[in-house]
C-alpha cells in the first residue's frame, strides 16, 4: 500500500500554514536564496520506519526540484544510526521543511514501531491472531496513522462510523433506555443497512454471547474479559462469528490473550500512545530521526 | 486564555469528515432519531484537564441545541472519578460525537498533565524558571497543543518559523558551509528583520557564548549541556540575554537543570510524547476520560 | 434517516455560487428589499417526493429568518396538485432560491419515484428482494441520490470504493493478465483487508460460481444473466452467499428477475436515469414541482 | 470551446473524495501496484460524445503519467461500437478512475445527444432558430452541462442570475402584489443595471406584448403558447426584440414551433432529462460508453 | 442594494486569518476576557460612507453577541466628526476587530467619495450621463468595490470577462495579426455567444465607427478621444449604440466630456485610486504599467 | 526575499474566479484557441517596480507553458517607457490574464514607489532611520503589500496581532476603564507571553515615557508628536528602547522627523494610499474614519 497524496496534501498544506504563516524569518535573513545543501536523515533509535514518502512529499512541496534519495523503505525494522534517506536542494527549502518532515515521520514511525512490538508479542501466543487499531486516532491524521499500523505489521479495524456497524456499550445503554432489546436491535439494523455492511457487537459478559449469535452477527467484541473468560467466549462463539478481544491490552498481556484463540485483538494504544514506544530514557529519545548536513 | 474557535472549527470539520464520511451506520439504524439522553464525562485517571470547551464545541457542531453543563474547568488538577461535565441532547448526536470529543480531550489533557508534572518537578530547582514547549507538535494541532501546555502551567516558545529568529545547528552548518561566520550572520539578520522580532541562537559549546553575546542576541539556547556547563553558561551570559536549556530534559533531570539558574527550559516531550504521561499499567490507561450514560 | 447538512451545505454553497456569482440582477433591480411573500410548492406530477428538508435548507441559506411549513414528508407517494410546503419570507430571497430548490428536489424526487416503481414491480415477483442502487451517481451528489433511493423504498449498495470489496470484470481481466487466478485473488484480498469488510464478486458465467464460493465470499453479483441462468445460479449458491442480479434490469423485466429467488437486484438506472421516470408526454413534465405565489 | 479545468478540478476532487474517501479496498488488495494495463473506451450506443478531455483529466488526476490517446473528439456523432479513446497506465489508477470518468462522460454525452436530436428536429422548421438551454441544470455541474449543450449544436441561455435580466411569472406576481406595473418595473430595472445587461421578459398572453415592447426589452419569452399564438406573437414583436418560445417543447413539437418564426427555443429537458435521450430498450442502455481492456 | 455576505464572509475570514493567525498577544494578555466596552466610529474627513454593514459583520464575526447601533447609512454624504455607529461588546473582540473593520470601510468610503466627486462634476456637463467603473479593482475585492461605486452614485460596467463582450485594443491587434477584420470578428462573436450577451467595441479613431455600427454592436467605447472627437463620434453613432467615453478622465475634464453627449463615462480611477478620493491630481498617474503588443 | 507562492496562489485563484467565473466570452468567441502572441509590458510612469514574479505566476496559472522573459527585477527604479518583461504564449490565455496581472503589479509598484520616496526623503534627515509600514493594508493582500514595502527600501513592522505586543491608545483606555495602570499592565503582559515576543507601547505625552521605560519595554511608539517633542522623547528614552515616530508623516515632514534621532518612522500611507505613490498631498487624508472610546 502506498500513500494517496490526494488525502495527505491538505494536511501538509495545513501544517505548512501553521508553521510558516508568512515566511521563515531566520532562514530568509541568513541563508543565500540560491545556496544548495544536502541533508542525511539518520535514525536515532531502532525501530520500524514509516512515512518516508511523506517526508519526500513535504520537501517537494517546499521545492519541487528537490532531489530525494531513499535508502530504506517503509516497514523496515532498522538499527539506530541507519541513514534513511538523503535529500538535496535549495538550502532555504531544506531548513523550512525539516521540522515538519520529522514531525510527521516520528509520529508514524512511533506507531509502526509500537505496532511491531505488539505483533511480535502476540506471535508468542498465536500464529494467526490479528492485531488491529481503533478509532482512537489523532483528529485529522487517521489515514496516516492507520497506514502506519499496517507498516508495523498490524491490521486496520473499520475506518469510520460509516463503513461498519459496531454496537458498543453506550448504544446498548441507549437502546435499553428506550425499552428495546439488543437482539431486536441487531435484527432491525440488518434490515436497514446495505448488504455490504458487517455487524459487530460489543459484549462484556459471557451470557450475552448466545443472544448475539442468535441474532446473527459477523463479529463479537469481547470487552475487558479475563483470559479465562476469553477462552470460554471463543468456545461459545465456536467459529460462528469472528472473536475480537479488546480493552486493557498491554505488551505484557497480549501473548496470553492471543493464546485464548481469539481472532483479533484491538489495541487503542497503537495510535493514541504511539510515540511512547519509541522513546527511552536517554536524552535523544524524542528524535526517532534527525537531519544532519552531508 | 480561551480557545478561538475560528482556528479550531476547520479541524473539527476535518475530523468529522474522516469519522463520518456519510453517516453513522450503527447509530442511524439503531437509535430513534428523536430520542434524548444524557452522558456524564468521567475522569478515569488523575491529572490536569484541558479541552472542555472543545468537547462542548464538538457536541454542538453535531447538534446546536445540545445542552452542556461543565462541572470543572480547563487547568484544574482533578482526581480519578471526577465528573467533568454532563451533556444532554439528541441521542444520535451524542453517539456520533463522543469518540471525537474524547480523542481531542485525551490528547490535550495528556499534554497538560505532563506539562504540570514537568513544572512541578522544575519548581524543586527554581521558583521562576519557565517550562516551555517546542515546534515538535502534531501537524495541524499546534494551536490546541500550545494551549494545553499553558493549561498545565507551562509557557509557549515561538509559535512558528515566522515570528521569531532561532538560529539552530543546521543554520550554522549551512552558514559555515558558505564560508560565513555566526556573528556576521546575526548582524545581517538583525539588519533585515522587523524591529519587533527577537533573535535567539543555539550554542552547544561554552566558547560560542562570548561571540554570540557580542553580536547581540535576546536569548541563547544551550543545547544538550551538562548541569555544570549550564552553570558556567549562565555565569557567562550574566543577564545579557535569556538563557534557555534544551535537550534531554526528563522529569528526573529537570530540577537539577532548573537549579543551574537558566531562565527557560524547553521540553519537546510536552507535545510529542504528551499522551504518555497519562497512561499507567492498568487496562484503562488510554481512557483519560470516558462517557457513561446518566 | 434524515439528511446530515454538514454533507450537503458545501453543495448548496457551490450551487449558489454558480447561480448567483455576484447577485440576482433581475430581483435586486425589481423587488423591494423589504417585501415579503409566500410561495406554495405544488406537485405537478404524481410520485414519491424526496428533498423537502433540502428545499427548506436552500431557502434558509438565502434568508435564515424564512418560515417553512412542510405539509408532506419525504417518502410520501402523492398525487398531482398536492401542495408540498409553503414558504414565507423576504421576496428577494424567495426568488433567488426557488430554482435551486427545485433543481435539487426534482432530481431527488425523480430518483425516489423511479425507485418506487422498480420496487413495486419487483414485489410482483418476490416479497423480500432488495432493489439497490449502484455507483452510477451524479458526481458530487452521491449522498443525496442514495438518500433518494431509500425514500423510494430501495436500499443502498456500497457507498464507495473504500467500504466494500467488489471484484468486477475489469479487475478479473487485469488479475488474469498478470497470470493469477480469481480464487487466489479472493484469498489474498481477504487476508489483507479489515475484518469488517465484505467481499462480493461479479460473475457472468455459472461455472464461475463454485470456484467463487469455494474461495469464500459474502455475495455474488450475477451479471447480465437470463432468468433461467439466475434460477440455476441461486440453486448453486444455495444460501452460502447473497445473490445479486445486475445488468439490463428494466421495469418490465424486474418481476421476473425477482421471481428467480435472488436476494438483491441492482439497478443503475435508479440514479443515472432518475428524472426520466417522472416525465410524461405533457408539456409540464420537467416540473415535478413548481412554485406559485399564495 | 475547450473546458477550463480551473472550473472543473474542484468537481473532480469532490467526486474522488466521495468515491475514494480512503482508498479502493478492492483494487489495492488485488492488483500489483506496479502493473500497467490499457483500456479502450467503447461507445455502446450511437450519439454525440462530450467530455473526452474531462475523462482524460480524471485519469491524469489519479496518475499524472497516464498516457491518453483520443481517437474522436467532442461534438462528433458516432456509431455504437466506436472506440473513443485508449488510456494506458498504472492498473490501480485505471480501475479507480473508470467509474468516475464514465459518470461524467455519460451524463455529458447524454445531454449532447439529446440536444443534437432537438436541433435536428428544429431544423425541419427553421434554418436559423437557436435551441437553447435553461437554468434547470444539476447543482454544481452547470458549467459542464452548458458545455455539453454546445457540443450537441445547441446554444446557451444566460449562465446565472447575475448576468442577464429575465423577468418571470413569479417576479411579475410579486411586482403586482406590491401594486406596481410591469412596464414601470422594466423601466426601473433598466435605470439601475449596468448598460451591459440585457432585459428579457416572460409573457403568457399576447396582450402583454405591446406593453413590454413599449417599455423596451431585448427579448421576450413566450411561455407555453400554442403555435398559433406564437405566430401572432412573432408578428406583434416584429423584430423589435428577440422572440423566445419556451414550455412544453418536445422532440415531436419542436419543428412546428421553429416554423412559427421564433428566434430561440429554450428546452429545459436538455439538461434535466439529459441521460434519457441516450437510453433505449435494451439492457445496456445506461452504458453510453464502457471500458474494456485492450 | 445590500451586501450579500455569502460573497463577503470568505474575505473577512481570509483577513482575520492574516491579522490573527493564532491570537492577539496584546489584547489577550492585557484585557479581562469578560470586560465590555463601547466604541463610537467617527468620521475624520467629510465624504460618502460605504461599508457600515460590513463593519458590523466584522465585529459580529469576532463576537456574535456584539450590539451594533448604526447612526448613518451607506451612501450618505457626511461631515467630518459625524458619528457613524456605536458598537458595544466584549472588549477583546472590539480590539481585535477594529483595524480590520477600518481597513474595509476606509477603502470603500474612499471609493464612494471619489465616485461622488466624479458624478457631481459630470452633472455640470450632463444630467443623464452615467459614471461607471472598470475591471481595475483590487484582486479579491471586486464585489465590494463595485458596491462602493454605486454608493457614491456611480454605475457598474460589466462585472467580469464572462458576462459581456468588450473587444479592446489587444483583441483587435491579435485579430488583425491573424489576418481577420474587426467587422468579421464582431459577426462571428454574435453568432456564438448567448443571445443575452451584449457586445461593446473599443475604437480609438472616428473612422472605425461606421464599420462597427455596420457590424451591429450595443455600445462603442471611445478611447482617449478629445472632446471634439467625442462630439463627432456621438453624431456618427446617432443613438444606434450606447456611446462610452474612456481614458484620461479627471475631475477637471469630466464635465467637458459629459457635455459632448456621450451616454457613459468610465473611470478606472474610481477603484484603482480609491483612497485618493480625497486626493486630486492628474488622471493617468495610477496606471504605472500597461501592455502593448510587439 | 522572493515571494512564496503557497501564500499567493489562493489569492490568484480568488481573483481569477471573480474575473472569469465561467469563461471570457470575448476572447473565446474571437480568438483562435491555437493562436500564439507575445506581449511586452511597458512602464508608463517612472518608479520602483514590484510584482514581476507575481505577473509571471498569473500568466502561468492561465497557461503553464507560457514563456516569460523578465528584463528588469523587483526593486529597480525605472524610467517611463522601460520594458519590464515579455511574455509569449497562447493568445487566449494572454488576454485573460493581462488585466489581473496589471491589477496586482500596479498596486505593488505603487506601494514600492511611494515607499522609495519616503525613504529618500527620510535620508535627508538621517542615514539610519527605518521607514516602516503598518497594519493598514488591504484585506487579503498584507503579505504582498509588505513585500512591496521592502522592495521600495522600507522595512516591515509586526506582521499581525499575533507576533508582537503593541499597546495602543484604545488598549490603554480600556485598561484604565478597568481601573488598572499602564505599568502594571506591561508587567502582566510580559509575565504571560512567550519570551520571544517584544513589547512596544504607544505614548502621546512625554510624561508617559519614564513610567513605560521603568516597566521595561522594547520600543516606544511616539504618536503624533511635534519634532521638538520627538527630540525630547529621544533624549528621555536614551537608547533604553527603540524610538518610533508615528502619525502625520508626510513626504514633506519626514526629513525633519528623521533628524530628531528616532530609530523608526511608521507610515500608514505606504499601504493604504499606495497608488498615490505618484501622488502627493497631505498625510491624514486616507483616514476617513477612526475609533475613539465613549
CSV table of N, CA and C in Angstrom, one decimal, chain B residues 83-194:
chain,number,residue,atom,x,y,z
B,83,UNK,N,-16.4,13.9,37.8
B,83,UNK,CA,-17.3,14.1,36.7
B,83,UNK,C,-16.9,15.5,36.1
B,84,UNK,N,-16.5,15.5,34.8
B,84,UNK,CA,-16.0,16.7,34.2
B,84,UNK,C,-17.2,17.6,33.7
B,85,UNK,N,-18.2,16.9,33.1
B,85,UNK,CA,-19.3,17.7,32.6
B,85,UNK,C,-20.4,16.7,32.3
B,86,UNK,N,-21.6,17.3,32.1
B,86,UNK,CA,-22.7,16.5,31.6
B,86,UNK,C,-23.2,17.1,30.3
B,87,UNK,N,-23.6,16.3,29.4
B,87,UNK,CA,-24.1,16.8,28.2
B,87,UNK,C,-25.4,16.0,27.8
B,88,UNK,N,-26.4,16.8,27.5
B,88,UNK,CA,-27.7,16.2,27.2
B,88,UNK,C,-28.2,16.7,25.9
B,89,UNK,N,-28.8,15.7,25.1
B,89,UNK,CA,-29.3,16.1,23.8
B,89,UNK,C,-29.7,14.9,23.0
B,90,UNK,N,-29.9,15.1,21.7
B,90,UNK,CA,-30.2,14.1,20.8
B,90,UNK,C,-29.3,12.9,20.9
B,91,UNK,N,-29.9,11.7,21.1
B,91,UNK,CA,-29.0,10.5,21.3
B,91,UNK,C,-28.1,10.2,20.2
B,92,UNK,N,-28.6,10.3,18.9
B,92,UNK,CA,-27.8,10.0,17.8
B,92,UNK,C,-26.6,11.0,17.8
B,93,UNK,N,-26.8,12.2,18.0
B,93,UNK,CA,-25.7,13.2,18.0
B,93,UNK,C,-24.7,12.9,19.1
B,94,UNK,N,-25.2,12.5,20.3
B,94,UNK,CA,-24.2,12.1,21.4
B,94,UNK,C,-23.3,11.0,21.0
B,95,UNK,N,-23.9,10.0,20.3
B,95,UNK,CA,-23.1,8.8,20.0
B,95,UNK,C,-22.2,9.1,18.8
B,96,UNK,N,-22.5,10.0,18.0
B,96,UNK,CA,-21.6,10.4,16.9
B,96,UNK,C,-20.5,11.2,17.3
B,97,UNK,N,-20.7,12.0,18.4
B,97,UNK,CA,-19.7,13.0,18.8
B,97,UNK,C,-18.7,12.4,19.8
B,98,UNK,N,-19.1,11.4,20.6
B,98,UNK,CA,-18.3,11.1,21.8
B,98,UNK,C,-16.9,10.7,21.5
B,99,UNK,N,-16.6,9.9,20.5
B,99,UNK,CA,-15.3,9.5,20.3
B,99,UNK,C,-14.4,10.7,19.9
B,100,UNK,N,-14.9,11.5,19.0
B,100,UNK,CA,-14.1,12.7,18.6
B,100,UNK,C,-13.8,13.6,19.8
B,101,UNK,N,-14.8,13.8,20.6
B,101,UNK,CA,-14.6,14.7,21.7
B,101,UNK,C,-13.5,14.1,22.6
B,102,UNK,N,-13.6,12.8,22.8
B,102,UNK,CA,-12.6,12.2,23.6
B,102,UNK,C,-11.2,12.2,23.0
B,103,UNK,N,-11.1,12.0,21.7
B,103,UNK,CA,-9.8,12.0,21.0
B,103,UNK,C,-9.2,13.3,21.2
B,104,UNK,N,-9.9,14.4,21.1
B,104,UNK,CA,-9.3,15.7,21.4
B,104,UNK,C,-8.9,15.9,22.9
B,105,UNK,N,-9.9,15.6,23.8
B,105,UNK,CA,-9.7,16.0,25.2
B,105,UNK,C,-8.6,15.1,25.8
B,106,UNK,N,-8.5,13.9,25.4
B,106,UNK,CA,-7.5,13.0,26.0
B,106,UNK,C,-6.1,13.5,25.6
B,107,UNK,N,-6.0,13.9,24.3
B,107,UNK,CA,-4.7,14.4,23.9
B,107,UNK,C,-4.3,15.7,24.6
B,108,UNK,N,-5.2,16.6,24.7
B,108,UNK,CA,-4.9,17.9,25.3
B,108,UNK,C,-4.6,17.7,26.8
B,109,UNK,N,-5.4,16.8,27.4
B,109,UNK,CA,-5.3,16.6,28.9
B,109,UNK,C,-4.0,15.9,29.1
B,110,UNK,N,-3.6,15.0,28.3
B,110,UNK,CA,-2.3,14.3,28.4
B,110,UNK,C,-1.2,15.3,28.4
B,111,UNK,N,-1.2,16.3,27.4
B,111,UNK,CA,-0.2,17.3,27.4
B,111,UNK,C,-0.2,18.2,28.6
B,112,UNK,N,-1.4,18.6,29.0
B,112,UNK,CA,-1.5,19.5,30.2
B,112,UNK,C,-1.0,18.8,31.4
B,113,UNK,N,-1.3,17.5,31.5
B,113,UNK,CA,-0.8,16.7,32.7
B,113,UNK,C,0.7,16.6,32.7
B,114,UNK,N,1.2,16.2,31.6
B,114,UNK,CA,2.7,16.0,31.5
B,114,UNK,C,3.4,17.4,31.8
B,115,UNK,N,2.8,18.5,31.2
B,115,UNK,CA,3.4,19.8,31.5
B,115,UNK,C,3.4,20.1,33.0
B,116,UNK,N,2.3,19.8,33.6
B,116,UNK,CA,2.1,20.0,35.0
B,116,UNK,C,3.2,19.3,35.8
B,117,UNK,N,3.5,18.0,35.4
B,117,UNK,CA,4.5,17.2,36.1
B,117,UNK,C,5.9,17.9,35.9
B,118,UNK,N,6.2,18.3,34.7
B,118,UNK,CA,7.5,18.9,34.5
B,118,UNK,C,7.6,20.3,35.3
B,119,UNK,N,6.5,21.0,35.3
B,119,UNK,CA,6.5,22.3,36.0
B,119,UNK,C,6.7,22.0,37.5
B,120,UNK,N,6.0,21.0,38.1
B,120,UNK,CA,6.2,20.7,39.5
B,120,UNK,C,7.6,20.3,39.8
B,121,UNK,N,8.1,19.5,38.9
B,121,UNK,CA,9.5,19.0,39.1
B,121,UNK,C,10.5,20.1,39.0
B,122,UNK,N,10.3,21.0,38.1
B,122,UNK,CA,11.2,22.2,37.9
B,122,UNK,C,11.1,23.1,39.1
B,123,UNK,N,10.0,23.2,39.8
B,123,UNK,CA,9.9,24.0,41.0
B,123,UNK,C,10.8,23.6,42.1
B,124,UNK,N,11.2,22.3,42.1
B,124,UNK,CA,12.1,21.9,43.1
B,124,UNK,C,13.5,22.6,42.9
B,125,UNK,N,13.8,23.0,41.7
B,125,UNK,CA,15.1,23.6,41.5
B,125,UNK,C,15.0,25.1,41.4
B,126,UNK,N,13.9,25.7,41.0
B,126,UNK,CA,13.8,27.1,40.8
B,126,UNK,C,12.4,27.6,40.9
B,127,UNK,N,12.2,28.7,41.5
B,127,UNK,CA,10.8,29.3,41.6
B,127,UNK,C,10.4,30.0,40.4
B,128,UNK,N,11.3,30.4,39.5
B,128,UNK,CA,10.9,31.3,38.4
B,128,UNK,C,11.2,30.7,37.0
B,129,UNK,N,11.8,29.6,36.9
B,129,UNK,CA,12.2,29.1,35.6
B,129,UNK,C,10.9,28.8,34.8
B,130,UNK,N,10.9,29.1,33.5
B,130,UNK,CA,9.8,28.8,32.7
B,130,UNK,C,10.0,27.4,32.0
B,131,UNK,N,9.0,26.6,32.0
B,131,UNK,CA,9.0,25.3,31.2
B,131,UNK,C,8.2,25.7,29.9
B,132,UNK,N,8.9,25.5,28.8
B,132,UNK,CA,8.3,25.9,27.5
B,132,UNK,C,8.2,24.8,26.5
B,133,UNK,N,7.3,24.9,25.6
B,133,UNK,CA,7.2,23.9,24.6
B,133,UNK,C,8.1,24.1,23.4
B,134,UNK,N,7.9,23.3,22.3
B,134,UNK,CA,8.8,23.5,21.1
B,134,UNK,C,7.8,23.4,19.9
B,135,UNK,N,8.4,23.3,18.7
B,135,UNK,CA,7.7,23.2,17.5
B,135,UNK,C,7.4,21.7,17.2
B,136,UNK,N,7.7,20.8,18.1
B,136,UNK,CA,7.5,19.4,17.9
B,136,UNK,C,6.1,19.0,18.2
B,137,UNK,N,5.2,19.6,17.5
B,137,UNK,CA,3.7,19.4,17.7
B,137,UNK,C,3.1,18.5,16.6
B,138,UNK,N,2.0,18.1,16.8
B,138,UNK,CA,1.3,17.3,15.8
B,138,UNK,C,0.8,18.2,14.7
B,139,UNK,N,1.2,17.8,13.4
B,139,UNK,CA,0.8,18.6,12.3
B,139,UNK,C,-0.7,18.9,12.3
B,140,UNK,N,-1.0,20.2,12.3
B,140,UNK,CA,-2.4,20.6,12.3
B,140,UNK,C,-3.0,21.0,13.7
B,141,UNK,N,-2.3,20.5,14.7
B,141,UNK,CA,-2.9,20.7,16.1
B,141,UNK,C,-2.0,21.7,16.9
B,142,UNK,N,-1.1,22.4,16.3
B,142,UNK,CA,-0.2,23.3,17.1
B,142,UNK,C,-1.0,24.2,18.0
B,143,UNK,N,-2.0,24.9,17.5
B,143,UNK,CA,-2.7,25.8,18.3
B,143,UNK,C,-3.3,25.2,19.6
B,144,UNK,N,-3.9,24.0,19.4
B,144,UNK,CA,-4.5,23.3,20.5
B,144,UNK,C,-3.4,22.8,21.5
B,145,UNK,N,-2.4,22.3,21.0
B,145,UNK,CA,-1.4,21.7,21.8
B,145,UNK,C,-0.6,22.8,22.6
B,146,UNK,N,-0.4,23.9,22.0
B,146,UNK,CA,0.2,25.0,22.8
B,146,UNK,C,-0.7,25.6,23.9
B,147,UNK,N,-2.0,25.5,23.6
B,147,UNK,CA,-3.0,25.9,24.6
B,147,UNK,C,-2.9,24.9,25.7
B,148,UNK,N,-2.8,23.6,25.5
B,148,UNK,CA,-2.8,22.6,26.5
B,148,UNK,C,-1.5,22.8,27.4
B,149,UNK,N,-0.4,23.2,26.8
B,149,UNK,CA,0.8,23.5,27.6
B,149,UNK,C,0.5,24.6,28.6
B,150,UNK,N,-0.2,25.6,28.2
B,150,UNK,CA,-0.4,26.7,29.2
B,150,UNK,C,-1.4,26.3,30.3
B,151,UNK,N,-2.3,25.4,29.9
B,151,UNK,CA,-3.2,24.9,30.9
B,151,UNK,C,-2.5,24.0,32.0
B,152,UNK,N,-1.4,23.5,31.6
B,152,UNK,CA,-0.6,22.7,32.5
B,152,UNK,C,0.4,23.5,33.3
B,153,UNK,N,0.4,24.8,33.1
B,153,UNK,CA,1.3,25.7,33.8
B,153,UNK,C,2.6,26.0,33.1
B,154,UNK,N,2.7,25.5,31.8
B,154,UNK,CA,3.9,25.8,31.0
B,154,UNK,C,3.7,27.1,30.3
B,155,UNK,N,4.7,27.5,29.5
B,155,UNK,CA,4.7,28.7,28.7
B,155,UNK,C,5.0,28.2,27.2
B,156,UNK,N,4.6,29.1,26.3
B,156,UNK,CA,4.9,28.8,24.9
B,156,UNK,C,6.3,29.4,24.5
B,157,UNK,N,6.9,28.6,23.6
B,157,UNK,CA,8.1,29.2,22.9
B,157,UNK,C,7.5,29.9,21.7
B,158,UNK,N,8.3,30.3,20.7
B,158,UNK,CA,7.7,30.9,19.5
B,158,UNK,C,6.6,30.0,18.9
B,159,UNK,N,5.7,30.6,18.1
B,159,UNK,CA,4.6,29.8,17.6
B,159,UNK,C,5.0,29.1,16.3
B,160,UNK,N,5.8,29.8,15.5
B,160,UNK,CA,6.1,29.3,14.1
B,160,UNK,C,7.4,29.8,13.7
B,161,UNK,N,7.8,29.5,12.5
B,161,UNK,CA,9.0,30.0,11.9
B,161,UNK,C,8.9,31.5,11.5
B,162,UNK,N,7.7,32.0,11.5
B,162,UNK,CA,7.6,33.4,11.1
B,162,UNK,C,7.8,34.4,12.1
B,163,UNK,N,7.6,34.1,13.4
B,163,UNK,CA,7.5,35.1,14.4
B,163,UNK,C,8.7,35.4,15.3
B,164,UNK,N,9.8,34.6,15.1
B,164,UNK,CA,11.0,34.8,15.9
B,164,UNK,C,12.1,34.2,15.3
B,165,UNK,N,13.3,34.8,15.4
B,165,UNK,CA,14.5,34.1,14.9
B,165,UNK,C,15.1,33.1,15.9
B,166,UNK,N,15.3,31.9,15.4
B,166,UNK,CA,16.1,31.0,16.2
B,166,UNK,C,17.1,30.3,15.3
B,167,UNK,N,18.4,30.6,15.5
B,167,UNK,CA,19.4,30.1,14.7
B,167,UNK,C,19.9,28.8,15.3
B,168,UNK,N,19.6,27.7,14.6
B,168,UNK,CA,19.9,26.4,15.1
B,168,UNK,C,21.1,25.8,14.4
B,169,UNK,N,21.4,24.5,14.9
B,169,UNK,CA,22.7,23.9,14.4
B,169,UNK,C,22.7,23.8,12.9
B,170,UNK,N,21.6,23.4,12.2
B,170,UNK,CA,21.7,23.3,10.8
B,170,UNK,C,21.8,24.6,10.1
B,171,UNK,N,21.2,25.7,10.7
B,171,UNK,CA,21.5,27.0,10.1
B,171,UNK,C,23.0,27.3,10.2
B,172,UNK,N,23.6,27.0,11.3
B,172,UNK,CA,25.0,27.3,11.5
B,172,UNK,C,25.8,26.5,10.5
B,173,UNK,N,25.5,25.3,10.4
B,173,UNK,CA,26.3,24.4,9.5
B,173,UNK,C,26.2,25.0,8.0
B,174,UNK,N,25.0,25.4,7.7
B,174,UNK,CA,24.9,25.9,6.3
B,174,UNK,C,25.5,27.3,6.1
B,175,UNK,N,25.5,28.1,7.1
B,175,UNK,CA,26.2,29.4,7.1
B,175,UNK,C,27.7,29.2,6.9
B,176,UNK,N,28.2,28.2,7.7
B,176,UNK,CA,29.6,28.0,7.6
B,176,UNK,C,30.0,27.3,6.3
B,177,UNK,N,29.1,26.5,5.8
B,177,UNK,CA,29.4,25.8,4.5
B,177,UNK,C,29.5,26.9,3.4
B,178,UNK,N,28.9,28.0,3.7
B,178,UNK,CA,29.0,29.1,2.7
B,178,UNK,C,30.1,30.1,3.0
B,179,UNK,N,30.9,29.7,4.0
B,179,UNK,CA,32.1,30.5,4.4
B,179,UNK,C,31.8,31.8,5.2
B,180,UNK,N,30.7,31.8,5.9
B,180,UNK,CA,30.4,33.0,6.7
B,180,UNK,C,30.5,32.6,8.2
B,181,UNK,N,30.6,33.7,9.0
B,181,UNK,CA,30.7,33.4,10.5
B,181,UNK,C,29.3,33.7,11.1
B,182,UNK,N,29.2,33.1,12.3
B,182,UNK,CA,27.9,33.2,13.0
B,182,UNK,C,27.7,34.6,13.4
B,183,UNK,N,28.7,35.3,13.9
B,183,UNK,CA,28.4,36.7,14.4
B,183,UNK,C,28.0,37.6,13.2
B,184,UNK,N,28.7,37.4,12.1
B,184,UNK,CA,28.3,38.2,10.9
B,184,UNK,C,26.8,37.9,10.5
B,185,UNK,N,26.5,36.6,10.6
B,185,UNK,CA,25.1,36.3,10.2
B,185,UNK,C,24.1,36.9,11.2
B,186,UNK,N,24.4,36.9,12.5
B,186,UNK,CA,23.5,37.5,13.4
B,186,UNK,C,23.3,39.0,13.1
B,187,UNK,N,24.4,39.7,12.8
B,187,UNK,CA,24.3,41.1,12.5
B,187,UNK,C,23.4,41.3,11.2
B,188,UNK,N,23.7,40.5,10.2
B,188,UNK,CA,22.9,40.6,9.0
B,188,UNK,C,21.4,40.4,9.2
B,189,UNK,N,21.1,39.4,10.0
B,189,UNK,CA,19.7,39.1,10.3
B,189,UNK,C,19.1,40.3,11.0
B,190,UNK,N,19.8,40.9,12.0
B,190,UNK,CA,19.1,42.0,12.7
B,190,UNK,C,18.9,43.2,11.8
B,191,UNK,N,19.7,43.3,10.8
B,191,UNK,CA,19.5,44.5,9.9
B,191,UNK,C,18.4,44.3,9.0
B,192,UNK,N,18.0,43.1,8.8
B,192,UNK,CA,16.9,42.8,7.8
B,192,UNK,C,15.5,42.7,8.4
B,193,UNK,N,15.4,42.1,9.6
B,193,UNK,CA,14.1,41.7,10.1
B,193,UNK,C,13.4,42.9,10.8
B,194,UNK,N,12.1,42.8,10.9
B,194,UNK,CA,11.4,43.9,11.7
B,194,UNK,C,12.0,44.1,13.1
